GROMACS .gro file of C-alpha atoms in nm:
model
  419
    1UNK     CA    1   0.782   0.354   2.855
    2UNK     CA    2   0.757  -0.021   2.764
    3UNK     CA    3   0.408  -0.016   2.890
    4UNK     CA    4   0.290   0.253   2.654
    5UNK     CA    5   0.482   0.078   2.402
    6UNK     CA    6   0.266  -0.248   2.469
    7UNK     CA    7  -0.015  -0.092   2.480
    8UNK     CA    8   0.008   0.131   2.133
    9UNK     CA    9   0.135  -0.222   2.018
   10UNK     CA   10  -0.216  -0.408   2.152
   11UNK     CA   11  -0.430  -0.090   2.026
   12UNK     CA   12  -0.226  -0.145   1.674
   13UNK     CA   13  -0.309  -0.492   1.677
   14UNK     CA   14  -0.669  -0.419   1.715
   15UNK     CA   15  -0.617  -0.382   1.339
   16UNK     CA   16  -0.803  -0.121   1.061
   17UNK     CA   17  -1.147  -0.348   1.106
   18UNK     CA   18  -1.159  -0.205   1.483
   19UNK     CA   19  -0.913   0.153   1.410
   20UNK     CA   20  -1.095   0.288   1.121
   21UNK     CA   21  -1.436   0.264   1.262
   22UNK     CA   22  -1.349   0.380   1.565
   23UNK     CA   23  -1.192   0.697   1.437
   24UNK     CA   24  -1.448   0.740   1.163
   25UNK     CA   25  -1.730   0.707   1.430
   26UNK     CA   26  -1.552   1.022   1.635
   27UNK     CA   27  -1.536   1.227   1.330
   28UNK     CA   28  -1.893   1.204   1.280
   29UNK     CA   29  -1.947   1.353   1.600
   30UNK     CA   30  -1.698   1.598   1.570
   31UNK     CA   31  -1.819   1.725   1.209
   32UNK     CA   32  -2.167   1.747   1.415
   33UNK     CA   33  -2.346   1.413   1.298
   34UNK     CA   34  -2.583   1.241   1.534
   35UNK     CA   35  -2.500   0.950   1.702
   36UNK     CA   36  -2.693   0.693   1.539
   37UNK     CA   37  -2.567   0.797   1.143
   38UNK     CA   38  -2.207   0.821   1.284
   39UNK     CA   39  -2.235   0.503   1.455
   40UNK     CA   40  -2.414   0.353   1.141
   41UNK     CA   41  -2.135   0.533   0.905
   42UNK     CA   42  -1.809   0.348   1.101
   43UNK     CA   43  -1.998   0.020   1.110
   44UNK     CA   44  -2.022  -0.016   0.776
   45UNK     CA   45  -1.659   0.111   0.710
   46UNK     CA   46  -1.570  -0.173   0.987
   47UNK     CA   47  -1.801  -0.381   0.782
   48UNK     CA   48  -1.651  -0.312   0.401
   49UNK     CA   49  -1.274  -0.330   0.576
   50UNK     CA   50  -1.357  -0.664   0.672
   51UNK     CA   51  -1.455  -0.795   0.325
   52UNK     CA   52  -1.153  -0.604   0.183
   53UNK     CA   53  -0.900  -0.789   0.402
   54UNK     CA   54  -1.071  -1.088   0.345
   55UNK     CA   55  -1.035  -1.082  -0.044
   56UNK     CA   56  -0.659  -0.995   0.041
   57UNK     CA   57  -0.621  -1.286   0.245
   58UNK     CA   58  -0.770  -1.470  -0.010
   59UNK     CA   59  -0.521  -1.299  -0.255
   60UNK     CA   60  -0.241  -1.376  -0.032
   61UNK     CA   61  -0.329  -1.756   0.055
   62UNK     CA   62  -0.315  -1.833  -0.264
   63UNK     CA   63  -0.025  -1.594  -0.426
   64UNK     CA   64   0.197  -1.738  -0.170
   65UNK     CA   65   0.263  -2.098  -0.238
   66UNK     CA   66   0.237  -2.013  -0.609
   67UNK     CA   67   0.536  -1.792  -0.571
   68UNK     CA   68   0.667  -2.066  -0.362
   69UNK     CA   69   0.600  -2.319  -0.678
   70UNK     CA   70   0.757  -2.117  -0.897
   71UNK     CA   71   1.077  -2.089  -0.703
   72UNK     CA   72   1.124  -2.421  -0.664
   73UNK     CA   73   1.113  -2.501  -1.033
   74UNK     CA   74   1.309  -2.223  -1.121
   75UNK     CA   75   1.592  -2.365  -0.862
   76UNK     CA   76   1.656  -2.060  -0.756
   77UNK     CA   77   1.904  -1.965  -0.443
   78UNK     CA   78   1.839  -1.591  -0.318
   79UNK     CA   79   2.017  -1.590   0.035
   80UNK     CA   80   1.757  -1.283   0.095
   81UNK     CA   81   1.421  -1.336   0.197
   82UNK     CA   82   1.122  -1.149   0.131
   83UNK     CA   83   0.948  -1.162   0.453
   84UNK     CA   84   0.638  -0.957   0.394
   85UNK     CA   85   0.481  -0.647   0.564
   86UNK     CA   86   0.318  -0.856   0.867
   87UNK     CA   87   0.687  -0.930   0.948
   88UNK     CA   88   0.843  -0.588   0.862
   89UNK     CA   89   0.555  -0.409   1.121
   90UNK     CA   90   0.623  -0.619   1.353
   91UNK     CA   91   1.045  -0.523   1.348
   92UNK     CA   92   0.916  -0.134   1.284
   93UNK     CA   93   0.678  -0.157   1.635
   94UNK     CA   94   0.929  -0.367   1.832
   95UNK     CA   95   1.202  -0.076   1.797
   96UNK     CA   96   1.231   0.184   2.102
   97UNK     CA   97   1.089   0.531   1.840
   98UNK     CA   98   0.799   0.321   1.828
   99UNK     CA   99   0.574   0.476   2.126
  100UNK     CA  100   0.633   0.819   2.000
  101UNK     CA  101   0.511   0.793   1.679
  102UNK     CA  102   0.139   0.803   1.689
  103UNK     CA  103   0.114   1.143   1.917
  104UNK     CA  104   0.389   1.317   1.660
  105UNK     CA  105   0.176   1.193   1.359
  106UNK     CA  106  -0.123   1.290   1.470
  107UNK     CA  107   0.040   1.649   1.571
  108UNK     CA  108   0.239   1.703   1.253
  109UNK     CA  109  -0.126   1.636   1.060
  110UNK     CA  110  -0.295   1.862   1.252
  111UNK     CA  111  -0.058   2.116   1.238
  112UNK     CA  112  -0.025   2.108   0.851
  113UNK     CA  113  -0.422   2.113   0.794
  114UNK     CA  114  -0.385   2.410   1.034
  115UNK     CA  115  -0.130   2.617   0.817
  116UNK     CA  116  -0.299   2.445   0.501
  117UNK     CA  117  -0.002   2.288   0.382
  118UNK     CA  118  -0.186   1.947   0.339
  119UNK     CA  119  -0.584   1.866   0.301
  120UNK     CA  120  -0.569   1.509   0.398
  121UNK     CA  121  -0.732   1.431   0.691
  122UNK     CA  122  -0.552   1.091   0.739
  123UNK     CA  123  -0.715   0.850   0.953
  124UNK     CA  124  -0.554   0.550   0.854
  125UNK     CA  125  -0.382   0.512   1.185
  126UNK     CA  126  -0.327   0.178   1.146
  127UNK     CA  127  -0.061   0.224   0.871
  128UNK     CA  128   0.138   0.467   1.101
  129UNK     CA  129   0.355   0.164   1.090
  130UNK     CA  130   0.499   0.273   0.777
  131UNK     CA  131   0.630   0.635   1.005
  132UNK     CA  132   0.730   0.402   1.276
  133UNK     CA  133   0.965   0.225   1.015
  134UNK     CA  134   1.174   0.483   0.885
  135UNK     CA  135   1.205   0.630   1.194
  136UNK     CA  136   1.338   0.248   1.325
  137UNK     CA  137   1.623   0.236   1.060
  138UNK     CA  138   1.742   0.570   1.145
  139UNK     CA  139   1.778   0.457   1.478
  140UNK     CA  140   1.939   0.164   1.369
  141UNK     CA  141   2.206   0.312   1.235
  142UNK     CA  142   2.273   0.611   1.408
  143UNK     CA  143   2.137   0.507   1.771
  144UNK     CA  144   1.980   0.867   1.797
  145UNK     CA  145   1.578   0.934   1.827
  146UNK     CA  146   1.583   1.266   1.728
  147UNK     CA  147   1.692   1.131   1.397
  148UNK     CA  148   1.475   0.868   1.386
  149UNK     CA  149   1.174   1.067   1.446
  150UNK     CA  150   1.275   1.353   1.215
  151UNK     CA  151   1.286   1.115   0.962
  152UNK     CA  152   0.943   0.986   1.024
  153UNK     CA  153   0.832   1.364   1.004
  154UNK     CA  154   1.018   1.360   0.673
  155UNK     CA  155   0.831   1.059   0.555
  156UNK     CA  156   0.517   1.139   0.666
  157UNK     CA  157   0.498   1.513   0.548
  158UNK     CA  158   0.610   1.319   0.219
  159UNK     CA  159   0.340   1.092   0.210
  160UNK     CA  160   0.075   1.401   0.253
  161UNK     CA  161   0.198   1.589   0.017
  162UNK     CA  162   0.223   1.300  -0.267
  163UNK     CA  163  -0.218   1.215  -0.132
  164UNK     CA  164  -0.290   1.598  -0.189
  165UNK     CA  165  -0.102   1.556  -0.557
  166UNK     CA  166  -0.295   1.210  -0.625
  167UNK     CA  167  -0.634   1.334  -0.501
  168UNK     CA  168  -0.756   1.431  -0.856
  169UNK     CA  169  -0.678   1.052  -0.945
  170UNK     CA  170  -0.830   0.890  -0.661
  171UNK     CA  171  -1.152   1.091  -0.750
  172UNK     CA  172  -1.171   1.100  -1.082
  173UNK     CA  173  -1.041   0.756  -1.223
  174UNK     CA  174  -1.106   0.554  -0.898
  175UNK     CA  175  -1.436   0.750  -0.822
  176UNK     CA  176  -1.384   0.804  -0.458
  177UNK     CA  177  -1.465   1.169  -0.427
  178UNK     CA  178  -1.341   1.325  -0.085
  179UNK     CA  179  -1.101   1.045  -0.067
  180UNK     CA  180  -0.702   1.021  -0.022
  181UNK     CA  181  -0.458   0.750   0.020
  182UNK     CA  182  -0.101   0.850   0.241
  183UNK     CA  183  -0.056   0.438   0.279
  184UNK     CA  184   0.332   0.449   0.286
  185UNK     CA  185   0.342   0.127   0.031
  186UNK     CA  186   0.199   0.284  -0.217
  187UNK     CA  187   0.243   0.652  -0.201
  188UNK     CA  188   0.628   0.614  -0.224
  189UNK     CA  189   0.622   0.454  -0.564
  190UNK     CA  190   0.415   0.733  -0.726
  191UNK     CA  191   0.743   0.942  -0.837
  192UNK     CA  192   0.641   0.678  -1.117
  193UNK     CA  193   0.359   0.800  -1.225
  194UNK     CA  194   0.669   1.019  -1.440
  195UNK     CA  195   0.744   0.731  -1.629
  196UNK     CA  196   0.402   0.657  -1.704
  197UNK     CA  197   0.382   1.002  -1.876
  198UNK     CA  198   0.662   0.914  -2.061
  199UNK     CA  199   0.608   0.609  -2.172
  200UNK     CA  200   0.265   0.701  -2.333
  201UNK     CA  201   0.420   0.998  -2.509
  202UNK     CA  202   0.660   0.714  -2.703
  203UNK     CA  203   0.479   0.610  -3.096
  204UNK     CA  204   0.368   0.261  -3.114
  205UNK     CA  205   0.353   0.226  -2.709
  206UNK     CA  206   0.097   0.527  -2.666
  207UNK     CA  207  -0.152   0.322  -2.891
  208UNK     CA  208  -0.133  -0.025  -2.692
  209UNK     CA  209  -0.430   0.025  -2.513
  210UNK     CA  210  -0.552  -0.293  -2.273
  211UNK     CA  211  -0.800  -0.157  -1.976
  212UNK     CA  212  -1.071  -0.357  -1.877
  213UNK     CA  213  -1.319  -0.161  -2.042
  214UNK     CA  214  -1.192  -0.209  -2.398
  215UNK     CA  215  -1.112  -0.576  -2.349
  216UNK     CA  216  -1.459  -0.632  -2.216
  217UNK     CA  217  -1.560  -0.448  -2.595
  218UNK     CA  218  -1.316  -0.674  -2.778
  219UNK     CA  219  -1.364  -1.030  -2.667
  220UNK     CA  220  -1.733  -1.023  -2.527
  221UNK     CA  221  -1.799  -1.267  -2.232
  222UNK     CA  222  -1.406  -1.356  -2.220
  223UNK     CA  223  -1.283  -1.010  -2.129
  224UNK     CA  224  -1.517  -0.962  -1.833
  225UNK     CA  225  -1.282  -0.917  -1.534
  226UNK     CA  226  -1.429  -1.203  -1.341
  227UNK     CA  227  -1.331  -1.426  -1.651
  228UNK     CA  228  -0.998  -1.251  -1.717
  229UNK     CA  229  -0.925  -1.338  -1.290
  230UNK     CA  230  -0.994  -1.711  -1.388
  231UNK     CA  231  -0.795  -1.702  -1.637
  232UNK     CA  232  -0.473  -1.497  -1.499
  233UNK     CA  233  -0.522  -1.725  -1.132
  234UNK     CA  234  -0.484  -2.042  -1.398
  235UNK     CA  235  -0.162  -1.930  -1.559
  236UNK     CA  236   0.005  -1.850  -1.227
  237UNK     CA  237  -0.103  -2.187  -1.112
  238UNK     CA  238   0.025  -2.359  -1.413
  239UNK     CA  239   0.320  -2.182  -1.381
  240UNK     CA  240   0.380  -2.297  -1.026
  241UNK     CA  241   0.371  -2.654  -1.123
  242UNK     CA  242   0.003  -2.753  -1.014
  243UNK     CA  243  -0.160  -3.029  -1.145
  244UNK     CA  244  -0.501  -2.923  -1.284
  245UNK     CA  245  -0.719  -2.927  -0.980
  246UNK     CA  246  -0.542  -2.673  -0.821
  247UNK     CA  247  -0.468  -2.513  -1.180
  248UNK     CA  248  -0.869  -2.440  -1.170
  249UNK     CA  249  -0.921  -2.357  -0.751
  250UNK     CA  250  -0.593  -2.077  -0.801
  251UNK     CA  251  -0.827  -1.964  -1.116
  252UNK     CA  252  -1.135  -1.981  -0.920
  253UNK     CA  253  -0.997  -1.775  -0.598
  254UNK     CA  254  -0.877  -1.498  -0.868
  255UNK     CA  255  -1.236  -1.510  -1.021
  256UNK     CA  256  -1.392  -1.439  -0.667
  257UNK     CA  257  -1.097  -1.176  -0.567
  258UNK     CA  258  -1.181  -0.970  -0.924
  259UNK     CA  259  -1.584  -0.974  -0.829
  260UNK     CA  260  -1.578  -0.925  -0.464
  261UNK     CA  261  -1.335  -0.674  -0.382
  262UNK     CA  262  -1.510  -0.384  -0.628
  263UNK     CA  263  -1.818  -0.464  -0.444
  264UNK     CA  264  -1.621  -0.412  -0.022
  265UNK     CA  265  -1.518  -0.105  -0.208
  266UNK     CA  266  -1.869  -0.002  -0.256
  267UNK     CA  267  -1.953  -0.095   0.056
  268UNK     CA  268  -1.658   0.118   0.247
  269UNK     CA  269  -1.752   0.435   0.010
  270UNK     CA  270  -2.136   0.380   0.150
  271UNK     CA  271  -2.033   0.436   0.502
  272UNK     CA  272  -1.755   0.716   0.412
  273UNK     CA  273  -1.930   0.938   0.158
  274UNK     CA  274  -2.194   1.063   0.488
  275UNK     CA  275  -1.906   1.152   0.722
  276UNK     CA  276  -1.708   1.332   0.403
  277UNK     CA  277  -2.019   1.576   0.361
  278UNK     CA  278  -2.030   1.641   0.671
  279UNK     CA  279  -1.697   1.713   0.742
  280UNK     CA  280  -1.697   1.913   0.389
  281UNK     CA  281  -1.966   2.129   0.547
  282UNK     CA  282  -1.848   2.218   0.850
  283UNK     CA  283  -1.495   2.313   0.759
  284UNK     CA  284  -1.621   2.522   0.470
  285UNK     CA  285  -1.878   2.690   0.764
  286UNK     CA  286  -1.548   2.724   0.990
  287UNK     CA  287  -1.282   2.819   0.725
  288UNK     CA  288  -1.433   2.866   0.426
  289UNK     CA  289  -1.251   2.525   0.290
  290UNK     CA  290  -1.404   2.225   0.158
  291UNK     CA  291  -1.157   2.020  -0.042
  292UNK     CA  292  -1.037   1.838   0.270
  293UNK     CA  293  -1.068   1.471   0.216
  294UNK     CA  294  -1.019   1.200   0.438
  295UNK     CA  295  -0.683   0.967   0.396
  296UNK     CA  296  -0.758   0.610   0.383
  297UNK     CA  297  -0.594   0.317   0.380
  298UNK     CA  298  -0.477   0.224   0.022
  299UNK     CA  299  -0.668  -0.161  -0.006
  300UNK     CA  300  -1.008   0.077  -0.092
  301UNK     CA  301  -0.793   0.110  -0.460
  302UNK     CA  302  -0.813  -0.256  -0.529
  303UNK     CA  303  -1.153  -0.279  -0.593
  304UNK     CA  304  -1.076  -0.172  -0.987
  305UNK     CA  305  -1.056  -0.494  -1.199
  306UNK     CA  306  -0.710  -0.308  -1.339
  307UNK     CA  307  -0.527  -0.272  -1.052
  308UNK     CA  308  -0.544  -0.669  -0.979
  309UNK     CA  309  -0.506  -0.782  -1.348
  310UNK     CA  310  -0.205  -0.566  -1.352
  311UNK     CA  311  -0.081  -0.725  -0.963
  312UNK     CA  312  -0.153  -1.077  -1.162
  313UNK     CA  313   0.080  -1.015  -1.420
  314UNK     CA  314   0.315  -0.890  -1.197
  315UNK     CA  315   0.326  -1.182  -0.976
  316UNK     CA  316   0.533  -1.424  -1.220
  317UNK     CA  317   0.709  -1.116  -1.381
  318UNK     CA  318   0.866  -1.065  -1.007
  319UNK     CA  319   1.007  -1.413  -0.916
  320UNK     CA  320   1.162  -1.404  -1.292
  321UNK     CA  321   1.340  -1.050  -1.295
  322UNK     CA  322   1.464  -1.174  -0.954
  323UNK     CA  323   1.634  -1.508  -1.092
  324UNK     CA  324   1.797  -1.283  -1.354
  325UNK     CA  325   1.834  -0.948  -1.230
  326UNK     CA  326   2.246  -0.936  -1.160
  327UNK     CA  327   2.328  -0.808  -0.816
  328UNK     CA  328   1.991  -0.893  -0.669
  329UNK     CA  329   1.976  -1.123  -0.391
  330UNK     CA  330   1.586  -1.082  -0.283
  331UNK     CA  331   1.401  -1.343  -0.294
  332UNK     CA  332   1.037  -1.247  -0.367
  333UNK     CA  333   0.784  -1.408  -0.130
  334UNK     CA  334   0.596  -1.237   0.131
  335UNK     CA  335   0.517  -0.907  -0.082
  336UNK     CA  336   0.404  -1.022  -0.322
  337UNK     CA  337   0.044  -1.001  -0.237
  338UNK     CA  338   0.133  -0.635  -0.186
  339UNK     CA  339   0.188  -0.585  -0.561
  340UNK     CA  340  -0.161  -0.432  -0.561
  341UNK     CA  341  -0.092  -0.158  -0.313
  342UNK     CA  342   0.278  -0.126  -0.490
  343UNK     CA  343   0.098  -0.070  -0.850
  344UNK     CA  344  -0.204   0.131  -0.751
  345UNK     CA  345  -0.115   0.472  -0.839
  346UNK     CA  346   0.076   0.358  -1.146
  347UNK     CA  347  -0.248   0.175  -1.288
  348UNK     CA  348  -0.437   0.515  -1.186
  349UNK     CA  349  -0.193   0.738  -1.391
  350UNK     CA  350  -0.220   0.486  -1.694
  351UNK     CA  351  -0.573   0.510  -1.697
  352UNK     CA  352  -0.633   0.207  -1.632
  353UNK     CA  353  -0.409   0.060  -1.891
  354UNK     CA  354  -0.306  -0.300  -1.790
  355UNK     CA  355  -0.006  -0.278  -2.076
  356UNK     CA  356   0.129   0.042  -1.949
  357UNK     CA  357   0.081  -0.039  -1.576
  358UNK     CA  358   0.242  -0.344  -1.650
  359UNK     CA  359   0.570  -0.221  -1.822
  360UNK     CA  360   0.638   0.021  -1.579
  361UNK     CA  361   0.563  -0.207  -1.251
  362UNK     CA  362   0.857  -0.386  -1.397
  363UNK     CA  363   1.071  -0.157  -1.392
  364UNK     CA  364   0.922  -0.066  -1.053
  365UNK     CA  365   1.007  -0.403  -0.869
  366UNK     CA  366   1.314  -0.416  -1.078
  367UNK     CA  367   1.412  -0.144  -0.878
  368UNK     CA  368   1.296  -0.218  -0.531
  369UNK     CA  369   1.466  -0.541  -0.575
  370UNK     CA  370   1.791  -0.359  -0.563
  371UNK     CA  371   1.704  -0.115  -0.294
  372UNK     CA  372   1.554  -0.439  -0.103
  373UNK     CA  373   1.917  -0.563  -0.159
  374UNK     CA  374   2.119  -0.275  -0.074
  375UNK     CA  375   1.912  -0.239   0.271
  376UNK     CA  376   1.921  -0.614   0.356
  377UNK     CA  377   2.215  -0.559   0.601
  378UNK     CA  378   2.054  -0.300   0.827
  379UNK     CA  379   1.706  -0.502   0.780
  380UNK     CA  380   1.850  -0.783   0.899
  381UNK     CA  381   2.012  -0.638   1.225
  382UNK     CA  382   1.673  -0.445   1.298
  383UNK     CA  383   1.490  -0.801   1.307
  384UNK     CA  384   1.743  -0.948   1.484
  385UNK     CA  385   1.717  -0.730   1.766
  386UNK     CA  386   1.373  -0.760   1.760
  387UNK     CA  387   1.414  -1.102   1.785
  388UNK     CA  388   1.229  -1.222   1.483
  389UNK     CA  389   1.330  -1.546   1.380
  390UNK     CA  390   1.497  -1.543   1.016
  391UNK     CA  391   1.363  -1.795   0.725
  392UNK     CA  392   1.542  -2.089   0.748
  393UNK     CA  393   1.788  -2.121   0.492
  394UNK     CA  394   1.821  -1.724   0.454
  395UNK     CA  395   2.146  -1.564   0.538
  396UNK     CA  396   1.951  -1.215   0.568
  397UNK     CA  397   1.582  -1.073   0.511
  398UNK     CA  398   1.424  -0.727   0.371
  399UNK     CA  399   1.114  -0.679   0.221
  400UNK     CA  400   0.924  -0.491  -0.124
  401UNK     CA  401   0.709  -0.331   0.072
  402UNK     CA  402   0.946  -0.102   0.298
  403UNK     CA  403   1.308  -0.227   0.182
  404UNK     CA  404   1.205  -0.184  -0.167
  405UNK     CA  405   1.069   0.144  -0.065
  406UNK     CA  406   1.223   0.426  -0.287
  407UNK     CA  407   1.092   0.744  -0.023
  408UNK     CA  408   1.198   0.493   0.289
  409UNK     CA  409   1.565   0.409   0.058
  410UNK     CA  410   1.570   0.758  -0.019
  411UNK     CA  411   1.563   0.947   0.331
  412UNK     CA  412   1.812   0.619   0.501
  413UNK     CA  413   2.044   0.696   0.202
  414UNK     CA  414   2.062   1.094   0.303
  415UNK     CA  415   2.060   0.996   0.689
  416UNK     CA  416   2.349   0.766   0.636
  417UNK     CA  417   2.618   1.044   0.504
  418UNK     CA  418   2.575   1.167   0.832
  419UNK     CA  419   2.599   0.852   1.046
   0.00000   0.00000   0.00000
C-alpha cells in the first residue's frame, strides 16, 4: 500500500505542466485525433500551463513578503498560521485515504457522465488533492475510510455539479467555450455568486460599476490593466513598508502578471479548443450529446485583468479584517496568492465588476477566516502526523484555501455529529 501511495505521490508531483498534457494528449486519441494534432494539442496545453504557473509564482513571490510587511507593521499576533496550499497538499497526500482517491475519482466521473448527471469531463487530475483532503479530515476525526472516502465522493460530486451550473459563465464572460472548472478552491466559494445577485439588486450599489472595460473608457491610458497592475503592485508595496525601489519592482511584477497571464490563457485555449471539437463530435456521433466540456484547472480564469485587480485589492483587505475580525486567530500568509482562484467565480457573476467582486470577497475571506479558525485544531493534528514542521512561533496552522473552505467546513461539520 505505501508503495502505491509513493508512487501516486511521485506521479502527483509530476505536477499539471506534465498531468494535463499527458491526459489531454490521450483524449485526443480517444476522441479519434491523429497522433501528431493530439500530440501538438497537449504540448501546447503543457506549454500555456507553464507560463500560467509562472505568472503565479511571480504573483506569489512577490504577494508573500508584502503580506509579511504588512504584518509586521501592523504588530499583529495570530497564533494561527496560514500555511498555504503547497503545505495543505502535502498533509492531504501524506494521510492513509490518499492512494484510493484517484481510481474512485476517476470512477465516480465516469459513472456520472454515464447516467448524465454531470457533463464535465474533468481532467484536472492534479487538483484531486482537494478530494484527497476532505476525505483526510474525516479520517482524522473519525479514524474510519469509508467515511473519509464517502466524503470525498460528497465533495467531488459537489464540485461537478457547481462546474455544470458555472459553465454558462466560464463560456460566456470568460470566453472559454467547452470549458469547466471543478478546482475545489474555487468551486466551493461559488454559493456566493447569491450574494452577488443580491447585492446588485440594492439602489445606489447596482449603479457602481468599475470593470476594466469602463475604466479603460474613463481614464484613457491610466485605466489600461497593465497600468492599473502598476499601480495596485505600488500600493501594496507601500503599504508593506518598502522604500521606493521596491515600491516600483512590486508595481512592475503586477504590471507583467496583468499582461502576461491573459496571453498563457490564450495560449492554453489554442491547444484545448482542437481536442474540445473533437471530443464534441464524437460524443454527439455516440450519444447524441455535445455539451460535454472538459474540467480544467481553475488558474486558466486568471487571465481576465478583473479577476487579479479584484485579488489586488483583496490582498491588504485580508491581513486588515484579520487584525480586527474578533474571534479570528488566522493569520493570512500563504493563501494569499490564492485570492485569485478564491474570487474567480465571484468576479464572473459580477460581470466583471471590480466594486462588486470586491465587497463580496470581503465578506468571503471574512468568513473563511472563521471557518480557517474553527478547523485549526483538527488541521493542526493532521500536519502533525504528517510530520510537517509548524511555523515557528505558531501555536497551530490551517489554511484559506481548504480550512477556509465553506463545501470542505460544510461536509466535516455534518461528519462530526456523527463522530
Amino acid at each position: 500500500m505505501q508503495s502505491f501511495v509513493d508512487f501516486i505521490q511521485g506521479f502527483l508531483g509530476l505536477g499539471a505542466t506534465v498531468i494535463l498534457p499527458v491526459a489531454i494528449f490521450l483524449l485526443g486519441l480517444f476522441f479519434g485525433q491523429k497522433p501528431g494534432k493530439a500530440f501538438r494539442s497537449g504540448l501546447t496545453i503543457g506549454v500555456a500551463f507553464v507560463g500560467i504557473f509562472l505568472v503565479i509564482d511571480l504573483l506569489t513571490l512577490n504577494l508573500g513578503p508584502a503580506a509579511q510587511g504588512m504584518v509586521d507593521r501592523l504588530g499583529v499576533e495570530l497564533n494561527v498560521i496560514d500555511v498555504g496550499w503547497p503545505a495543505t497538499s502535502s498533509i492531504a497526500w501524506a494521510s492513509v485515504v490518499a492512494a484510493f482517491i484517484i481510481p474512485l475519482g476517476l470512477v465516480v466521473n465516469v459513472v456520472m457522465l454515464l447516467t448524465k448527471t454531470t457533463k464535465v469531463m474533468n481532467v484536472d487530475i492534479w487538483n484531486y488533492w482537494h478530494y484527497t483532503f476532505m476525505a483526510a479530515v474525516i479520517y482524522a476525526i473519525s479514524g474510519s475510510v469509508i467515511q473519509g472516502l464517502i466524503a470525498a465522493v460528497i465533495f467531488q460530486i459537489l464540485c461537478l455539479k457547481i462546474a455544470d451550473w458555472t459553465t454558462p459563465m466560464v463560456r460566456d464572460f470568460y470566453e472559454m467555450p467547452g470549458v469547466s472548472v471543478a478546482t475545489g478552491s474555487t468551486v466551493s466559494y461559488a454559493p456566493f455568486i447569491f450574494l452577488v445577485k443580491g447585492l446588485q439588486k440594492i439602489p445606489g450599489i447596482n449603479k457602481l460599476k468599475a470593470d476594466s472595460d469602463s475604466i479603460q473608457k474613463r481614464f484613457g491610458v491610466f485605466g489600461d490593466s497593465m497600468v492599473i497592475g502598476l499601480v495596485l503592485g505600488a500600493a501594496i508595496g507601500a503599504l508593506a513598508g518598502y522604500d521606493i525601489g521596491d515600491i516600483i519592482g512590486i508595481g512592475m511584477s503586477m504590471a507583467a502578471v496583468m499582461i502576461l497571464m491573459p496571453r498563457m490563457v490564450k495560449i492554453l485555449m489554442e491547444g484545448l479548443m482542437p481536442v474540445s471539437e473533437s471530443a464534441r463530435t464524437w460524443l454527439n456521433k455516440k450519444f447524441g450529446d455535445s455539451d460535454i466540456t472538459i474540467g480544467l484547472d481553475a488558474a486558466v480564469l486568471l487571465g481576465h485583468p478583473s479577476v487579479i485587480a479584484t485579488a489586488l485589492i483583496l490582498t491588504p483587505i485580508t491581513v486588515l479584517i484579520a487584525v480586527i475580525l474578533p474571534g479570528n486567530n488566522v493569520l493570512p500568509f500563504g493563501d494569499l496568492a490564492t485570492i485569485p482562484f478564491v474570487i474567480a467565480f465571484i468576479v464572473g457573476a459580477a460581470r466583471g465588476n471590480i466594486i462588486h467582486s470586491v465587497i463580496v470577497g470581503t465578506i468571503m475571506i471574512a468568513l473563511s477566516l472563521y471557518m480557517a479558525t474553527d478547523i485549526a485544531p483538527v488541521f493542526t493534528q493532521m500536519a502533525t502526523e504528517a510530520s510537517i514542521n509548524l511555523p515557528e512561533g505558531s501555536a497551530m496552522v490551517s489554511s484559506i484555501d481548504q480550512g477556509g473552505n465553506l463545501i470542505n467546513w460544510v461536509i466535516w461539520r455534518f461528519f462530526d455529529l456523527f463522530n
